[in-house]
Amino acid sequence: MKRRIDEAQGMGLLRAYAAGRDLTTADMRTAVRFALEEFAARHPGRSVEIRIPWMGAVQAIPGPTHTRGTPPNVVEMDGPTWLAAVIGRAVDPSKISQSGVRADLGPYFPLFGDAQLRADNLEG
């Protein structure tokens, strides 16, 4: 998967979010897309589609794939819920819609640990 979001920019936004800063709508969209790209890069595959409405979507996780129509395994949530999950914060399960036997993303989180999210970490 070709990266669209610069890693330094994406990590900077995730660090800001993890530190409790409010993100603008544009920055939230960029942070969500960066985290989606990173998730797909770390867990390549096409068995689960992760959708963050109005912000982005990726297919990831090894397993059976689909070629047409709605995939059999779909997870959908809003941007703040996605970012909370990828940085290891508690999420409200009622904000997550999932269908399919492979739709449990819990084992894949957090995507970014505390060391990566420290504001003084220059390596990302």
mmCIF file with all atom_site columns, C-alpha atoms in Angstrom:
data_model
loop_
_atom_site.group_PDB
_atom_site.id
_atom_site.type_symbol
_atom_site.label_atom_id
_atom_site.label_alt_id
_atom_site.label_comp_id
_atom_site.label_asym_id
_atom_site.label_entity_id
_atom_site.label_seq_id
_atom_site.pdbx_PDB_ins_code
_atom_site.Cartn_x
_atom_site.Cartn_y
_atom_site.Cartn_z
_atom_site.occupancy
_atom_site.B_iso_or_equiv
_atom_site.pdbx_formal_charge
_atom_site.auth_seq_id
_atom_site.auth_comp_id
_atom_site.auth_asym_id
_atom_site.auth_atom_id
_atom_site.pdbx_PDB_model_num
ATOM 1   C CA . MET A 1 1   ? 0.000   0.000   0.000  1.00 0.00 ? 1   MET A CA 1
ATOM 2   C CA . LYS A 1 2   ? 1.428   3.326   -1.036 1.00 0.00 ? 2   LYS A CA 1
ATOM 3   C CA . ARG A 1 3   ? 1.619   5.880   1.750  1.00 0.00 ? 3   ARG A CA 1
ATOM 4   C CA . ARG A 1 4   ? -0.263  9.114   1.249  1.00 0.00 ? 4   ARG A CA 1
ATOM 5   C CA . ILE A 1 5   ? 0.278   10.720  4.633  1.00 0.00 ? 5   ILE A CA 1
ATOM 6   C CA . ASP A 1 6   ? 3.783   11.793  5.642  1.00 0.00 ? 6   ASP A CA 1
ATOM 7   C CA . GLU A 1 7   ? 4.895   9.742   8.648  1.00 0.00 ? 7   GLU A CA 1
ATOM 8   C CA . ALA A 1 8   ? 6.287   12.727  10.561 1.00 0.00 ? 8   ALA A CA 1
ATOM 9   C CA . GLN A 1 9   ? 3.054   14.657  10.062 1.00 0.00 ? 9   GLN A CA 1
ATOM 10  C CA . GLY A 1 10  ? 0.888   11.671  11.005 1.00 0.00 ? 10  GLY A CA 1
ATOM 11  C CA . MET A 1 11  ? 2.871   10.832  14.135 1.00 0.00 ? 11  MET A CA 1
ATOM 12  C CA . GLY A 1 12  ? 2.901   14.490  15.148 1.00 0.00 ? 12  GLY A CA 1
ATOM 13  C CA . LEU A 1 13  ? -0.880  14.599  14.986 1.00 0.00 ? 13  LEU A CA 1
ATOM 14  C CA . LEU A 1 14  ? -1.219  11.321  16.898 1.00 0.00 ? 14  LEU A CA 1
ATOM 15  C CA . ARG A 1 15  ? 1.120   12.643  19.592 1.00 0.00 ? 15  ARG A CA 1
ATOM 16  C CA . ALA A 1 16  ? -0.933  15.829  19.850 1.00 0.00 ? 16  ALA A CA 1
ATOM 17  C CA . TYR A 1 17  ? -4.148  13.814  20.133 1.00 0.00 ? 17  TYR A CA 1
ATOM 18  C CA . ALA A 1 18  ? -2.623  11.490  22.736 1.00 0.00 ? 18  ALA A CA 1
ATOM 19  C CA . ALA A 1 19  ? -1.524  14.548  24.733 1.00 0.00 ? 19  ALA A CA 1
ATOM 20  C CA . GLY A 1 20  ? -5.140  15.724  24.853 1.00 0.00 ? 20  GLY A CA 1
ATOM 21  C CA . ARG A 1 21  ? -4.974  18.468  22.272 1.00 0.00 ? 21  ARG A CA 1
ATOM 22  C CA . ASP A 1 22  ? -8.041  19.130  20.147 1.00 0.00 ? 22  ASP A CA 1
ATOM 23  C CA . LEU A 1 23  ? -7.466  18.514  16.449 1.00 0.00 ? 23  LEU A CA 1
ATOM 24  C CA . THR A 1 24  ? -9.057  20.562  13.704 1.00 0.00 ? 24  THR A CA 1
ATOM 25  C CA . THR A 1 25  ? -11.340 18.668  11.353 1.00 0.00 ? 25  THR A CA 1
ATOM 26  C CA . ALA A 1 26  ? -8.597  18.586  8.713  1.00 0.00 ? 26  ALA A CA 1
ATOM 27  C CA . ASP A 1 27  ? -5.992  17.378  11.216 1.00 0.00 ? 27  ASP A CA 1
ATOM 28  C CA . MET A 1 28  ? -8.385  14.723  12.588 1.00 0.00 ? 28  MET A CA 1
ATOM 29  C CA . ARG A 1 29  ? -8.934  13.457  9.039  1.00 0.00 ? 29  ARG A CA 1
ATOM 30  C CA . THR A 1 30  ? -5.179  13.341  8.405  1.00 0.00 ? 30  THR A CA 1
ATOM 31  C CA . ALA A 1 31  ? -4.466  11.542  11.700 1.00 0.00 ? 31  ALA A CA 1
ATOM 32  C CA . VAL A 1 32  ? -7.206  8.983   11.004 1.00 0.00 ? 32  VAL A CA 1
ATOM 33  C CA . ARG A 1 33  ? -5.934  8.336   7.489  1.00 0.00 ? 33  ARG A CA 1
ATOM 34  C CA . PHE A 1 34  ? -2.377  7.969   8.734  1.00 0.00 ? 34  PHE A CA 1
ATOM 35  C CA . ALA A 1 35  ? -3.485  5.441   11.371 1.00 0.00 ? 35  ALA A CA 1
ATOM 36  C CA . LEU A 1 36  ? -5.503  3.526   8.760  1.00 0.00 ? 36  LEU A CA 1
ATOM 37  C CA . GLU A 1 37  ? -2.459  3.386   6.469  1.00 0.00 ? 37  GLU A CA 1
ATOM 38  C CA . GLU A 1 38  ? -0.279  2.192   9.336  1.00 0.00 ? 38  GLU A CA 1
ATOM 39  C CA . PHE A 1 39  ? -2.813  -0.465  10.340 1.00 0.00 ? 39  PHE A CA 1
ATOM 40  C CA . ALA A 1 40  ? -2.949  -1.796  6.773  1.00 0.00 ? 40  ALA A CA 1
ATOM 41  C CA . ALA A 1 41  ? 0.859   -1.761  6.511  1.00 0.00 ? 41  ALA A CA 1
ATOM 42  C CA . ARG A 1 42  ? 1.293   -3.724  9.755  1.00 0.00 ? 42  ARG A CA 1
ATOM 43  C CA . HIS A 1 43  ? -1.570  -6.142  9.081  1.00 0.00 ? 43  HIS A CA 1
ATOM 44  C CA . PRO A 1 44  ? -1.694  -6.609  5.299  1.00 0.00 ? 44  PRO A CA 1
ATOM 45  C CA . GLY A 1 45  ? -4.579  -8.479  3.778  1.00 0.00 ? 45  GLY A CA 1
ATOM 46  C CA . ARG A 1 46  ? -8.086  -7.966  2.522  1.00 0.00 ? 46  ARG A CA 1
ATOM 47  C CA . SER A 1 47  ? -10.325 -9.950  4.845  1.00 0.00 ? 47  SER A CA 1
ATOM 48  C CA . VAL A 1 48  ? -11.606 -7.011  6.937  1.00 0.00 ? 48  VAL A CA 1
ATOM 49  C CA . GLU A 1 49  ? -12.655 -3.565  5.803  1.00 0.00 ? 49  GLU A CA 1
ATOM 50  C CA . ILE A 1 50  ? -12.224 -0.793  8.357  1.00 0.00 ? 50  ILE A CA 1
ATOM 51  C CA . ARG A 1 51  ? -14.373 2.239   7.662  1.00 0.00 ? 51  ARG A CA 1
ATOM 52  C CA . ILE A 1 52  ? -14.178 5.641   9.277  1.00 0.00 ? 52  ILE A CA 1
ATOM 53  C CA . PRO A 1 53  ? -17.005 7.544   7.548  1.00 0.00 ? 53  PRO A CA 1
ATOM 54  C CA . TRP A 1 54  ? -16.031 10.778  5.857  1.00 0.00 ? 54  TRP A CA 1
ATOM 55  C CA . MET A 1 55  ? -12.371 10.134  6.617  1.00 0.00 ? 55  MET A CA 1
ATOM 56  C CA . GLY A 1 56  ? -11.129 6.892   5.109  1.00 0.00 ? 56  GLY A CA 1
ATOM 57  C CA . ALA A 1 57  ? -11.256 3.134   4.777  1.00 0.00 ? 57  ALA A CA 1
ATOM 58  C CA . VAL A 1 58  ? -8.772  0.297   4.323  1.00 0.00 ? 58  VAL A CA 1
ATOM 59  C CA . GLN A 1 59  ? -8.812  -3.426  3.855  1.00 0.00 ? 59  GLN A CA 1
ATOM 60  C CA . ALA A 1 60  ? -6.446  -5.340  6.111  1.00 0.00 ? 60  ALA A CA 1
ATOM 61  C CA . ILE A 1 61  ? -5.785  -8.583  7.991  1.00 0.00 ? 61  ILE A CA 1
ATOM 62  C CA . PRO A 1 62  ? -4.884  -11.844 6.247  1.00 0.00 ? 62  PRO A CA 1
ATOM 63  C CA . GLY A 1 63  ? -7.620  -14.295 5.398  1.00 0.00 ? 63  GLY A CA 1
ATOM 64  C CA . PRO A 1 64  ? -10.355 -14.857 2.842  1.00 0.00 ? 64  PRO A CA 1
ATOM 65  C CA . THR A 1 65  ? -10.879 -11.936 0.503  1.00 0.00 ? 65  THR A CA 1
ATOM 66  C CA . HIS A 1 66  ? -13.791 -10.638 -1.486 1.00 0.00 ? 66  HIS A CA 1
ATOM 67  C CA . THR A 1 67  ? -13.885 -9.010  -4.903 1.00 0.00 ? 67  THR A CA 1
ATOM 68  C CA . ARG A 1 68  ? -17.314 -7.411  -5.243 1.00 0.00 ? 68  ARG A CA 1
ATOM 69  C CA . GLY A 1 69  ? -19.887 -5.717  -3.079 1.00 0.00 ? 69  GLY A CA 1
ATOM 70  C CA . THR A 1 70  ? -19.823 -5.330  0.661  1.00 0.00 ? 70  THR A CA 1
ATOM 71  C CA . PRO A 1 71  ? -17.063 -7.376  2.290  1.00 0.00 ? 71  PRO A CA 1
ATOM 72  C CA . PRO A 1 72  ? -18.142 -10.068 4.761  1.00 0.00 ? 72  PRO A CA 1
ATOM 73  C CA . ASN A 1 73  ? -16.121 -8.517  7.609  1.00 0.00 ? 73  ASN A CA 1
ATOM 74  C CA . VAL A 1 74  ? -16.654 -4.809  8.242  1.00 0.00 ? 74  VAL A CA 1
ATOM 75  C CA . VAL A 1 75  ? -15.744 -2.593  11.182 1.00 0.00 ? 75  VAL A CA 1
ATOM 76  C CA . GLU A 1 76  ? -16.998 0.984   11.279 1.00 0.00 ? 76  GLU A CA 1
ATOM 77  C CA . MET A 1 77  ? -16.519 3.766   13.832 1.00 0.00 ? 77  MET A CA 1
ATOM 78  C CA . ASP A 1 78  ? -16.022 7.511   14.051 1.00 0.00 ? 78  ASP A CA 1
ATOM 79  C CA . GLY A 1 79  ? -12.639 9.225   13.915 1.00 0.00 ? 79  GLY A CA 1
ATOM 80  C CA . PRO A 1 80  ? -12.164 9.919   17.636 1.00 0.00 ? 80  PRO A CA 1
ATOM 81  C CA . THR A 1 81  ? -13.047 6.308   18.486 1.00 0.00 ? 81  THR A CA 1
ATOM 82  C CA . TRP A 1 82  ? -10.533 5.008   15.918 1.00 0.00 ? 82  TRP A CA 1
ATOM 83  C CA . LEU A 1 83  ? -7.768  7.253   17.238 1.00 0.00 ? 83  LEU A CA 1
ATOM 84  C CA . ALA A 1 84  ? -8.537  6.272   20.837 1.00 0.00 ? 84  ALA A CA 1
ATOM 85  C CA . ALA A 1 85  ? -8.250  2.598   19.882 1.00 0.00 ? 85  ALA A CA 1
ATOM 86  C CA . VAL A 1 86  ? -4.975  2.960   18.000 1.00 0.00 ? 86  VAL A CA 1
ATOM 87  C CA . ILE A 1 87  ? -3.326  4.832   20.879 1.00 0.00 ? 87  ILE A CA 1
ATOM 88  C CA . GLY A 1 88  ? -4.594  2.375   23.484 1.00 0.00 ? 88  GLY A CA 1
ATOM 89  C CA . ARG A 1 89  ? -7.319  4.424   25.132 1.00 0.00 ? 89  ARG A CA 1
ATOM 90  C CA . ALA A 1 90  ? -10.630 2.996   26.288 1.00 0.00 ? 90  ALA A CA 1
ATOM 91  C CA . VAL A 1 91  ? -13.397 3.169   23.707 1.00 0.00 ? 91  VAL A CA 1
ATOM 92  C CA . ASP A 1 92  ? -17.164 3.051   23.970 1.00 0.00 ? 92  ASP A CA 1
ATOM 93  C CA . PRO A 1 93  ? -18.228 -0.227  22.300 1.00 0.00 ? 93  PRO A CA 1
ATOM 94  C CA . SER A 1 94  ? -21.534 1.361   21.284 1.00 0.00 ? 94  SER A CA 1
ATOM 95  C CA . LYS A 1 95  ? -19.575 3.589   18.891 1.00 0.00 ? 95  LYS A CA 1
ATOM 96  C CA . ILE A 1 96  ? -18.266 0.575   16.951 1.00 0.00 ? 96  ILE A CA 1
ATOM 97  C CA . SER A 1 97  ? -20.283 -1.330  14.381 1.00 0.00 ? 97  SER A CA 1
ATOM 98  C CA . GLN A 1 98  ? -18.850 -4.683  13.357 1.00 0.00 ? 98  GLN A CA 1
ATOM 99  C CA . SER A 1 99  ? -20.025 -7.630  11.335 1.00 0.00 ? 99  SER A CA 1
ATOM 100 C CA . GLY A 1 100 ? -18.348 -10.851 10.340 1.00 0.00 ? 100 GLY A CA 1
ATOM 101 C CA . VAL A 1 101 ? -16.344 -13.528 12.100 1.00 0.00 ? 101 VAL A CA 1
ATOM 102 C CA . ARG A 1 102 ? -13.046 -11.654 11.612 1.00 0.00 ? 102 ARG A CA 1
ATOM 103 C CA . ALA A 1 103 ? -14.339 -8.242  12.679 1.00 0.00 ? 103 ALA A CA 1
ATOM 104 C CA . ASP A 1 104 ? -12.852 -8.221  16.204 1.00 0.00 ? 104 ASP A CA 1
ATOM 105 C CA . LEU A 1 105 ? -9.923  -5.805  15.998 1.00 0.00 ? 105 LEU A CA 1
ATOM 106 C CA . GLY A 1 106 ? -9.191  -5.889  19.745 1.00 0.00 ? 106 GLY A CA 1
ATOM 107 C CA . PRO A 1 107 ? -6.089  -8.091  19.438 1.00 0.00 ? 107 PRO A CA 1
ATOM 108 C CA . TYR A 1 108 ? -4.508  -5.566  17.041 1.00 0.00 ? 108 TYR A CA 1
ATOM 109 C CA . PHE A 1 109 ? -4.577  -2.615  19.461 1.00 0.00 ? 109 PHE A CA 1
ATOM 110 C CA . PRO A 1 110 ? -2.917  -0.505  20.575 1.00 0.00 ? 110 PRO A CA 1
ATOM 111 C CA . LEU A 1 111 ? -1.223  0.244   17.296 1.00 0.00 ? 111 LEU A CA 1
ATOM 112 C CA . PHE A 1 112 ? 1.071   2.857   18.844 1.00 0.00 ? 112 PHE A CA 1
ATOM 113 C CA . GLY A 1 113 ? 2.597   2.463   22.301 1.00 0.00 ? 113 GLY A CA 1
ATOM 114 C CA . ASP A 1 114 ? 3.440   5.064   24.909 1.00 0.00 ? 114 ASP A CA 1
ATOM 115 C CA . ALA A 1 115 ? 7.071   5.286   23.785 1.00 0.00 ? 115 ALA A CA 1
ATOM 116 C CA . GLN A 1 116 ? 6.003   6.154   20.233 1.00 0.00 ? 116 GLN A CA 1
ATOM 117 C CA . LEU A 1 117 ? 3.486   8.708   21.456 1.00 0.00 ? 117 LEU A CA 1
ATOM 118 C CA . ARG A 1 118 ? 5.748   10.635  23.810 1.00 0.00 ? 118 ARG A CA 1
ATOM 119 C CA . ALA A 1 119 ? 6.034   14.211  22.590 1.00 0.00 ? 119 ALA A CA 1
ATOM 120 C CA . ASP A 1 120 ? 9.822   14.110  22.992 1.00 0.00 ? 120 ASP A CA 1
ATOM 121 C CA . ASN A 1 121 ? 10.196  11.036  20.765 1.00 0.00 ? 121 ASN A CA 1
ATOM 122 C CA . LEU A 1 122 ? 11.773  12.347  17.578 1.00 0.00 ? 122 LEU A CA 1
ATOM 123 C CA . GLU A 1 123 ? 12.011  9.015   15.779 1.00 0.00 ? 123 GLU A CA 1
ATOM 124 C CA . GLY A 1 124 ? 8.248   8.300   15.543 1.00 0.00 ? 124 GLY A CA 1
#
